[in-house]
Short mmCIF file of C-alpha atoms and ligand atoms in Angstrom, two decimals:
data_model
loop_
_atom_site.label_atom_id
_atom_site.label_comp_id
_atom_site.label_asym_id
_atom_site.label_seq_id
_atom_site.Cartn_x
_atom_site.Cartn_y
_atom_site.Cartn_z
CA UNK A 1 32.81 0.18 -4.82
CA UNK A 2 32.16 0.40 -1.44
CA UNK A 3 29.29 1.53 -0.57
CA UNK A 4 29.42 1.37 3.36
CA UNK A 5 31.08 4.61 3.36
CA UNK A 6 27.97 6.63 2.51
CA UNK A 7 25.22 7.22 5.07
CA UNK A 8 22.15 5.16 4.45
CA UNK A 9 18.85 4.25 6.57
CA UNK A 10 18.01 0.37 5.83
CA UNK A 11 14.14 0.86 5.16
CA UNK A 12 13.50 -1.45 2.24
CA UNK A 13 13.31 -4.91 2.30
CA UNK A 14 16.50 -6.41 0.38
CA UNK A 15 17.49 -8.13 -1.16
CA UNK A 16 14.17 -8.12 -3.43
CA UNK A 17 13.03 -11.41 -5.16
CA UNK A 18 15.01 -12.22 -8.46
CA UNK A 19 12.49 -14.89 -10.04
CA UNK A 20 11.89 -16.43 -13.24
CA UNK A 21 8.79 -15.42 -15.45
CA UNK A 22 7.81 -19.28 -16.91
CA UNK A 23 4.56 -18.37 -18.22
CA UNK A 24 5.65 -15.41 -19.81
CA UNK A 25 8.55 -16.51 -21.40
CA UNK A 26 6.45 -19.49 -22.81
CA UNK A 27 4.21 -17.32 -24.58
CA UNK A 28 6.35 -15.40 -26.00
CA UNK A 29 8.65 -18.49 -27.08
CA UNK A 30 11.85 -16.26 -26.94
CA UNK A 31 14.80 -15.71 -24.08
CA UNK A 32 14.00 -16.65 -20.78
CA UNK A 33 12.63 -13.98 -18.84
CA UNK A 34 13.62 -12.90 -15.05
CA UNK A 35 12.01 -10.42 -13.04
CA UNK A 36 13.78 -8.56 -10.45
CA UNK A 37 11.07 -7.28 -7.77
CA UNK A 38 11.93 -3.90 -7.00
CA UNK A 39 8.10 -3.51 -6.79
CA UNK A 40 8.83 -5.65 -3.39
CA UNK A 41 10.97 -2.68 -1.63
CA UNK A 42 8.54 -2.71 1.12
CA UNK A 43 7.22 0.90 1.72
CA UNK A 44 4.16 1.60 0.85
CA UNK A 45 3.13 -0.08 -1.59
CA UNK A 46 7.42 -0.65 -2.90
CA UNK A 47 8.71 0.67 -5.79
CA UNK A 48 12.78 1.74 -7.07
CA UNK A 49 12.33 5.01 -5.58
CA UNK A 50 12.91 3.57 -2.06
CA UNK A 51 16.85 2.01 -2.86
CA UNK A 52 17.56 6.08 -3.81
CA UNK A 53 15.56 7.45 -0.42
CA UNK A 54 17.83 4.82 1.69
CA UNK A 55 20.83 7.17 1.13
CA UNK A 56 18.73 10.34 0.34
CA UNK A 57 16.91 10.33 3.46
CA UNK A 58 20.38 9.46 5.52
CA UNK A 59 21.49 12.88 4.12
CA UNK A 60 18.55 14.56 4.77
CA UNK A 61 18.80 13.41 8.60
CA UNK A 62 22.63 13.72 8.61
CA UNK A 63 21.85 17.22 7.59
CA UNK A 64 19.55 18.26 10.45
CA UNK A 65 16.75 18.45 8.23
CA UNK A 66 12.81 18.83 9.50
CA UNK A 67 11.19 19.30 6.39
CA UNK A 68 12.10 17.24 3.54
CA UNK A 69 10.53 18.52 -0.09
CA UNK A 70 10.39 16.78 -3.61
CA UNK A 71 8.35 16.75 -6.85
CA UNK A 72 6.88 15.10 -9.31
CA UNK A 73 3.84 14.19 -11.47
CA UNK A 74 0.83 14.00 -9.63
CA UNK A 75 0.58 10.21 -9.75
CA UNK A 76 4.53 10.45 -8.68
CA UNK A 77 5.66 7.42 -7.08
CA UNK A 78 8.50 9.49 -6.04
CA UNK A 79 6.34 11.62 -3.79
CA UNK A 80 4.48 8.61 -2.40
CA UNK A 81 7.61 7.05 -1.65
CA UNK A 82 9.29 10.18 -0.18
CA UNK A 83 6.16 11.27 1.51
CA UNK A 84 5.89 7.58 3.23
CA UNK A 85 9.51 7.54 4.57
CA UNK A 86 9.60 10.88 5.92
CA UNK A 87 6.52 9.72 7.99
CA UNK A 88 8.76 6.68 9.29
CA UNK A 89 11.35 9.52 10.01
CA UNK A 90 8.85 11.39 11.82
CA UNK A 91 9.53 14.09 9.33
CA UNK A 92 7.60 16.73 7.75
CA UNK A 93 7.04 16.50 3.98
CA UNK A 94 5.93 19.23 1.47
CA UNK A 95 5.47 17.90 -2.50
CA UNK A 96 5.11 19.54 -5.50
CA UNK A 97 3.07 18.03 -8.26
CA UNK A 98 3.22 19.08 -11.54
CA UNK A 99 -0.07 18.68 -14.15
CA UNK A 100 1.53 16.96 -17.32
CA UNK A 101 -1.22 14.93 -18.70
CA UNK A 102 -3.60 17.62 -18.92
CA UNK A 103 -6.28 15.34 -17.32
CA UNK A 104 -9.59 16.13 -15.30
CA UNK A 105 -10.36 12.19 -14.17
CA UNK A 106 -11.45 12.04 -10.91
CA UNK A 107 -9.27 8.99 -10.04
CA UNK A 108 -6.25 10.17 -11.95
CA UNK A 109 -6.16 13.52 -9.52
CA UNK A 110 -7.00 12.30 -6.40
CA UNK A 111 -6.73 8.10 -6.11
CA UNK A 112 -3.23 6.18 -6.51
CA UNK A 113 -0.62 7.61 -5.25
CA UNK A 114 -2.34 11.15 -4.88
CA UNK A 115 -4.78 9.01 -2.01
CA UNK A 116 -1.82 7.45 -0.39
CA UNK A 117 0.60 11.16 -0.32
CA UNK A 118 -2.12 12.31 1.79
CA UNK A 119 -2.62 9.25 3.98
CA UNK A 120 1.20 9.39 4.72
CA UNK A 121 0.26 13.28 6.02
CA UNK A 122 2.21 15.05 3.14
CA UNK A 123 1.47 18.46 2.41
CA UNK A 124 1.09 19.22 -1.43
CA UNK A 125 0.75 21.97 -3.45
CA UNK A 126 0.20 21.47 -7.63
CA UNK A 127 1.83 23.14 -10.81
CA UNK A 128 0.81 23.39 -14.38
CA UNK A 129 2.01 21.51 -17.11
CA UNK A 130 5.74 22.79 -18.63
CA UNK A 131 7.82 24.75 -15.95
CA UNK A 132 11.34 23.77 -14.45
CA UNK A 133 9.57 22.03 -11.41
CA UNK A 134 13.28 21.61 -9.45
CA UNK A 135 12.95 25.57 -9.29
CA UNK A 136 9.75 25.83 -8.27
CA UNK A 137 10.32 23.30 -5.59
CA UNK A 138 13.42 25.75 -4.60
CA UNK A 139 11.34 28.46 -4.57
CA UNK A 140 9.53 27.20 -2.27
CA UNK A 141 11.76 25.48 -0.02
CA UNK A 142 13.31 29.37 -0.06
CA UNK A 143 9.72 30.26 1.53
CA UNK A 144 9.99 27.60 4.49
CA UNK A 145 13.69 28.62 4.76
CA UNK A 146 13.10 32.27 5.76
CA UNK A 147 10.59 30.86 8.50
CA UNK A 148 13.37 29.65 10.03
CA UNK A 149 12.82 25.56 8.88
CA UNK A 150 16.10 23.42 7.52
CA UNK A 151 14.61 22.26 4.50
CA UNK A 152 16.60 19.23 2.14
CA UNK A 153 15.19 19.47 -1.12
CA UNK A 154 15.27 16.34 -3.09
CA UNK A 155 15.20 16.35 -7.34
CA UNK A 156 12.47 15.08 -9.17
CA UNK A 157 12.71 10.77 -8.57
CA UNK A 158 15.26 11.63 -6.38
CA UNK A 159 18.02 11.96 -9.36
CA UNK A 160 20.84 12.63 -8.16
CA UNK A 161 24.27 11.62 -7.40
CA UNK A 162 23.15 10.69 -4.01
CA UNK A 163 19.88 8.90 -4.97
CA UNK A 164 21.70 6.78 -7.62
CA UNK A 165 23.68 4.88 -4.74
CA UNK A 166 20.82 2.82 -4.20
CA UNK A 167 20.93 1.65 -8.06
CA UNK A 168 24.65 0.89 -7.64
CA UNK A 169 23.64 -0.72 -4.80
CA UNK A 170 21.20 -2.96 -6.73
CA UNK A 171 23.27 -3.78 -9.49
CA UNK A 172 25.64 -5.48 -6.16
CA UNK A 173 22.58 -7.14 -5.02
CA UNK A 174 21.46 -8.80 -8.27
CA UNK A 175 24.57 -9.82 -9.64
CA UNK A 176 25.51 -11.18 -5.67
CA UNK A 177 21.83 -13.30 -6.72
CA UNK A 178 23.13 -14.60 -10.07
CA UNK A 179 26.09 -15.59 -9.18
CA UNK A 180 24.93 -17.92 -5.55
CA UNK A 181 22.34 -19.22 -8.56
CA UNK A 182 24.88 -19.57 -11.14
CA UNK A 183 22.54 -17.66 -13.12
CA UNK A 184 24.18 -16.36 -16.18
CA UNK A 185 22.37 -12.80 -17.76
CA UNK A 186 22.88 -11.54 -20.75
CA UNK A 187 20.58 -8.98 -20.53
CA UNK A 188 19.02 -6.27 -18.12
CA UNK A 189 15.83 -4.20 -19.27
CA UNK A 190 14.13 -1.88 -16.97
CA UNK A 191 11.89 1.96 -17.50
CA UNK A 192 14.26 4.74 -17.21
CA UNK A 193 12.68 7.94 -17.02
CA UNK A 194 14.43 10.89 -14.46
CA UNK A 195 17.22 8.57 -15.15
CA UNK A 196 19.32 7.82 -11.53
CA UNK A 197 17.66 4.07 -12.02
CA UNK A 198 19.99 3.38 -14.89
CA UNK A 199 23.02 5.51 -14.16
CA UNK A 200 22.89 4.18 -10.71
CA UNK A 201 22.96 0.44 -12.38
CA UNK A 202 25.51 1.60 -15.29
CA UNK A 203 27.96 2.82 -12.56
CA UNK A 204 27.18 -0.22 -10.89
CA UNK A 205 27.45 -3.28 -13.49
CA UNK A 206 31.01 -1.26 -15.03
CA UNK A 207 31.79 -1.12 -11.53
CA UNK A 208 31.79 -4.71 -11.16
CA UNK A 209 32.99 -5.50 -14.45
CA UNK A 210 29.61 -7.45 -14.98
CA UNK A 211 29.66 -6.65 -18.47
CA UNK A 212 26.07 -7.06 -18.61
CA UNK A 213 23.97 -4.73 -21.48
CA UNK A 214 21.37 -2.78 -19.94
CA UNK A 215 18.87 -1.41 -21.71
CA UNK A 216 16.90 1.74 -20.53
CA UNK A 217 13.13 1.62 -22.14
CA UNK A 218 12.48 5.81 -21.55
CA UNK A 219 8.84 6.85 -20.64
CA UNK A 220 9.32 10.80 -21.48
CA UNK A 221 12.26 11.81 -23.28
CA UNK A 222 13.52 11.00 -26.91
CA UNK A 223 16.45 8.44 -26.86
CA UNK A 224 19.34 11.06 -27.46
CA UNK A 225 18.25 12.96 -24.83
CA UNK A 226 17.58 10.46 -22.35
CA UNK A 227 20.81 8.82 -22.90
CA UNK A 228 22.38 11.90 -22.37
CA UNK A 229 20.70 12.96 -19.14
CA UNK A 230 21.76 9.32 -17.74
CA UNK A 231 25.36 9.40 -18.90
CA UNK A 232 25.75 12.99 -16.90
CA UNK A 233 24.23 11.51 -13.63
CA UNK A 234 26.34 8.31 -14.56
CA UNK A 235 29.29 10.37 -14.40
CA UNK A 236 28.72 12.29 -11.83
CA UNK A 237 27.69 9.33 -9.39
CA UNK A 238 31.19 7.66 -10.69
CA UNK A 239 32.57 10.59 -9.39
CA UNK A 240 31.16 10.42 -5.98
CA UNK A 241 32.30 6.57 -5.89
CA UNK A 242 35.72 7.40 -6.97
CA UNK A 243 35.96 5.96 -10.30
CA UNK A 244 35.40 9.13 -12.29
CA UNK A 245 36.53 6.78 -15.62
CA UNK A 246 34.19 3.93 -15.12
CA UNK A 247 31.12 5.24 -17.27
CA UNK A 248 31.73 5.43 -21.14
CA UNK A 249 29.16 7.35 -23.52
CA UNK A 250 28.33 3.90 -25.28
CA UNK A 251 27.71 2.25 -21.89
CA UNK A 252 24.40 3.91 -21.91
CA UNK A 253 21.57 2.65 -23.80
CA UNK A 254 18.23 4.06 -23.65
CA UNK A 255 14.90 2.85 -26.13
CA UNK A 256 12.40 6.03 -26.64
CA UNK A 257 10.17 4.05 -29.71
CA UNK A 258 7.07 3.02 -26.60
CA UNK A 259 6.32 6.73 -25.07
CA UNK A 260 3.67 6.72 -27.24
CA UNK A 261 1.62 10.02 -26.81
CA UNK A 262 3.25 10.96 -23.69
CA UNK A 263 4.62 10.86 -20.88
CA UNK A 264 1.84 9.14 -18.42
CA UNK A 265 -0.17 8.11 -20.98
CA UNK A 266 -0.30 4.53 -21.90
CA UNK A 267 -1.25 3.09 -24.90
CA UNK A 268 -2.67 -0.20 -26.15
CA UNK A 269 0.62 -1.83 -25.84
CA UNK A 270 1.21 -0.38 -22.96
CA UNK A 271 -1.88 -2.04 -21.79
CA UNK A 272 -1.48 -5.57 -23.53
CA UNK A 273 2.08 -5.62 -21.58
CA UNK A 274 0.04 -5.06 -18.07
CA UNK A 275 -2.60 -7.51 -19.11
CA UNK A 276 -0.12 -9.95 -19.85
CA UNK A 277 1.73 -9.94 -16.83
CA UNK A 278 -1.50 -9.99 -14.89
CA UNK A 279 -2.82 -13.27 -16.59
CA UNK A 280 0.27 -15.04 -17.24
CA UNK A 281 2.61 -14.51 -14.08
CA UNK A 282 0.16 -12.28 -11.56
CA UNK A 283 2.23 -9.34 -11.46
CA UNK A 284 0.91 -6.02 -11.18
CA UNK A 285 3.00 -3.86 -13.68
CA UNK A 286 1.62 0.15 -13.85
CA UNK A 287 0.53 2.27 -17.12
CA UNK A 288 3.67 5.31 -16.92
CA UNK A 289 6.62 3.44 -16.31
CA UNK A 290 6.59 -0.31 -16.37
CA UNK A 291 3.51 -0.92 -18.54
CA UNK A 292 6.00 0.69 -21.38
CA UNK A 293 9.11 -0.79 -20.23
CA UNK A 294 7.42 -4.14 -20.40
CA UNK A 295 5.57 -3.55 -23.80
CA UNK A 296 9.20 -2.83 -24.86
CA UNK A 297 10.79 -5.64 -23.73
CA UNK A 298 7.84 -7.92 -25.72
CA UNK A 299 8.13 -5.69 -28.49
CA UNK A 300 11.59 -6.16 -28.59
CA UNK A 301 11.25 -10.17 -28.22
CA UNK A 302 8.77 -10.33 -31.15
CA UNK A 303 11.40 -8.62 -33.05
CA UNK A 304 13.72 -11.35 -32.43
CA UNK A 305 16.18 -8.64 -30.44
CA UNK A 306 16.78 -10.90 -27.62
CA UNK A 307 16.88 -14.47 -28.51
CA UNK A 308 16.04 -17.93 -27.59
CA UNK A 309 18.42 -19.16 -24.84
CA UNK A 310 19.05 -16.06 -23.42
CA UNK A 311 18.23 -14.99 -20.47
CA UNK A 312 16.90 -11.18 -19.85
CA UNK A 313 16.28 -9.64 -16.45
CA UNK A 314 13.69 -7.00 -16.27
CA UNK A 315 13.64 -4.91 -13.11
CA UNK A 316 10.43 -4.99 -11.91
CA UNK A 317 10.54 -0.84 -10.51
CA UNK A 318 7.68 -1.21 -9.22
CA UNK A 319 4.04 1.37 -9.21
CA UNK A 320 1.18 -0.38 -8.99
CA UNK A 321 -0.10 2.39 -7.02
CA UNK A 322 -0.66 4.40 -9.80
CA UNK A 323 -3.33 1.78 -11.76
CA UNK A 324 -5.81 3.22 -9.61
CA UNK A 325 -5.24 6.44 -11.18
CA UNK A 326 -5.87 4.98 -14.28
CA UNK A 327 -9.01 3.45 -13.52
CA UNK A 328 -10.88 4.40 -17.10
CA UNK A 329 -7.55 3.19 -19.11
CA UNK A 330 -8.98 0.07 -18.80
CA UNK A 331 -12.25 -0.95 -20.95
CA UNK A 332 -13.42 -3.51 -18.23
CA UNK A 333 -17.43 -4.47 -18.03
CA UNK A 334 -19.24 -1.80 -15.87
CA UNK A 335 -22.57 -3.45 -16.72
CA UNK A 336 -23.19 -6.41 -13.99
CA UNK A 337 -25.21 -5.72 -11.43
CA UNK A 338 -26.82 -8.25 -8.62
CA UNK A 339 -28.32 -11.38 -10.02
C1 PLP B 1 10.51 6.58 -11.19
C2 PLP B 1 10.13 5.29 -11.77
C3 PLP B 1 10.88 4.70 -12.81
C4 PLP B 1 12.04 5.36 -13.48
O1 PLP B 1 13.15 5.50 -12.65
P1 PLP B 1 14.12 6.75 -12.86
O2 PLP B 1 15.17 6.56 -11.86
O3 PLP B 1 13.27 7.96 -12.61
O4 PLP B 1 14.61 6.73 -14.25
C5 PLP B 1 10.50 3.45 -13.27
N1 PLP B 1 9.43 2.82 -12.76
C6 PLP B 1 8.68 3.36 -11.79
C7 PLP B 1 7.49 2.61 -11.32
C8 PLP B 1 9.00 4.61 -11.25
O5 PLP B 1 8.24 5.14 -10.29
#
């Protein structure tokens, strides 16, 4: 797997932290618990969409692009991301956000990641809930075409073959770290929800021969689906690396049981998992994507799933951002005022 022979822009700051969780993993009493900080990428704020835009971005510029367009949900950390490296590009970027909670919140709408799109001097336009956002977003890019622009469109969290290089790329990185530590894993856990994240890593670990599990915790989509939608981009990215065998159906693993009533919604797990890190290890986790891989992962500790004196991984893919969307998820005192 050699990665070099793609174009890439190095933008995020790697190799992020691998670091153990002692609190954490003493509350629970179960495996021992690493974090991997892809929430430390950098730009703006971090996050896993960065690794993808690394190689994304390259294309985009390799391409002759000046406007680059993507989409997402309106607290996308996608966009942010996207819309923060095309302003170190001195790029244009145009993002479409789609409505799929339904919600009228103030902060939800226009804070987050919504606050920081704008700051980066993205141009936006929204959608309702329910339509194939990837044509819309061609749609449009069609528009800016015929005005003469050279548009690269970019998939929703930057899923594609492309994208998931930077996932291959981390699997390299954090099995490089475990091995200088002499850090044996027998586990990797991480959200998976437009799925290059874990087909990048699948194509990655098999790659390697690593023969570590990994364990997708999806934030959308029911398991079978989800599973499906990552072994396709698996393959596919395989493909582009040259080892079109490397990816087998049962190599991917995804967990749909802590979606609760949505997709961007959290629920009170979801919550107890971001309190938890908060208060135990300081780590900000975020209430769509790692609040539920997180309340997973305990879930699936409580259960006695992953055992005492093992050692489990989560990738930290970072978020944060998106917490001040979600301002009135959280049932904090509102009363005190000035002594
Ligand atoms: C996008 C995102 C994910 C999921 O990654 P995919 O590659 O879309 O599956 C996980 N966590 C955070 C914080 C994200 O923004």
């Amino acid at each position: 797997m050699h990665l070099a022979r793609f174009p890439r822009i190095h933008l995020a700051h790697l190799p992020t932290p691998l670091e153990p969780l002692k609190r954490l993993s003493e509350a629970l009493g179960g495996p021992e618990i690493w974090i991997k900080r892809d929430d430390c990428t950098g730009l703006s704020t971090g996050g896993n969409k960065t690794r993808k835009l690394e190689f994304l971005m390259a294309e985009a510029q390799q391409q002759g692009a000046d406007l680059v367009m993507t989409q997402g949900a309106t607290q996308s950390n996608h966009a942010r991301q996207t819309s923060a490296f095309a302003a170190k590009l001195g790029m244009r970027c145009h993002i479409l956000l789609e409505d799929r909670t339904g919600s009228n919140d103030e902060n939800y709408n226009f804070n987050g990641n919504v606050l920081l799109d704008f700051m980066h001097g993205a141009s936006a336009e929204k959608r309702g809930p329910g339509l194939d956002m990837n044509a819309e977003m061609e749609a449009v890019a069609e528009r800016e075409r015929a005005k003469g622009l050279k548009v690269y469109t970019i998939p929703g969290g930057g899923s594609n073959p492309t994208g998931a290089l930077g996932y291959a790329n981390c699997a390299l990185e954090l099995l490089h770290q475990a091995n200088e530590r002499s850090l044996k894993i027998d586990h990797i856990v991480h959200a998976t929800g437009s799925a290059g994240t874990q087909a990048g890593l699948v194509v990655g670990l098999k790659a390697l021969n690593a023969q570590i599990p990994l364990l997708g915790i999806g934030v959308r989509a029911p398991k079978e689906k989800q599973e499906e939608t990552v072994f396709k981009l698996a393959q596919a990215t395989a493909q582009k690396l040259g080892i079109p065998d490397a990816v087998q159906r049962t190599d991917v693993v995804a967990n749909s049981d802590y979606i609760g009533k949505g997709y961007g919604i959290p629920g009170p797990d979801t919550i107890e998992a971001i309190e938890m890190f908060a208060r135990l290890e300081a780590i900000l986790l975020d209430p769509v994507y790692t609040g539920k891989g997180a309340a997973g992962l305990i879930d699936l500790i409580r259960k006695g799933h992953f055992r005492k004196g093992e050692r489990v991984v989560f990738i930290h893919t970072g978020g944060a951002a998106g917490l001040f969307g979600y301002l009135n998820a959280f049932d904090y005192d509102r009363s005190w005022k000035l002594g």
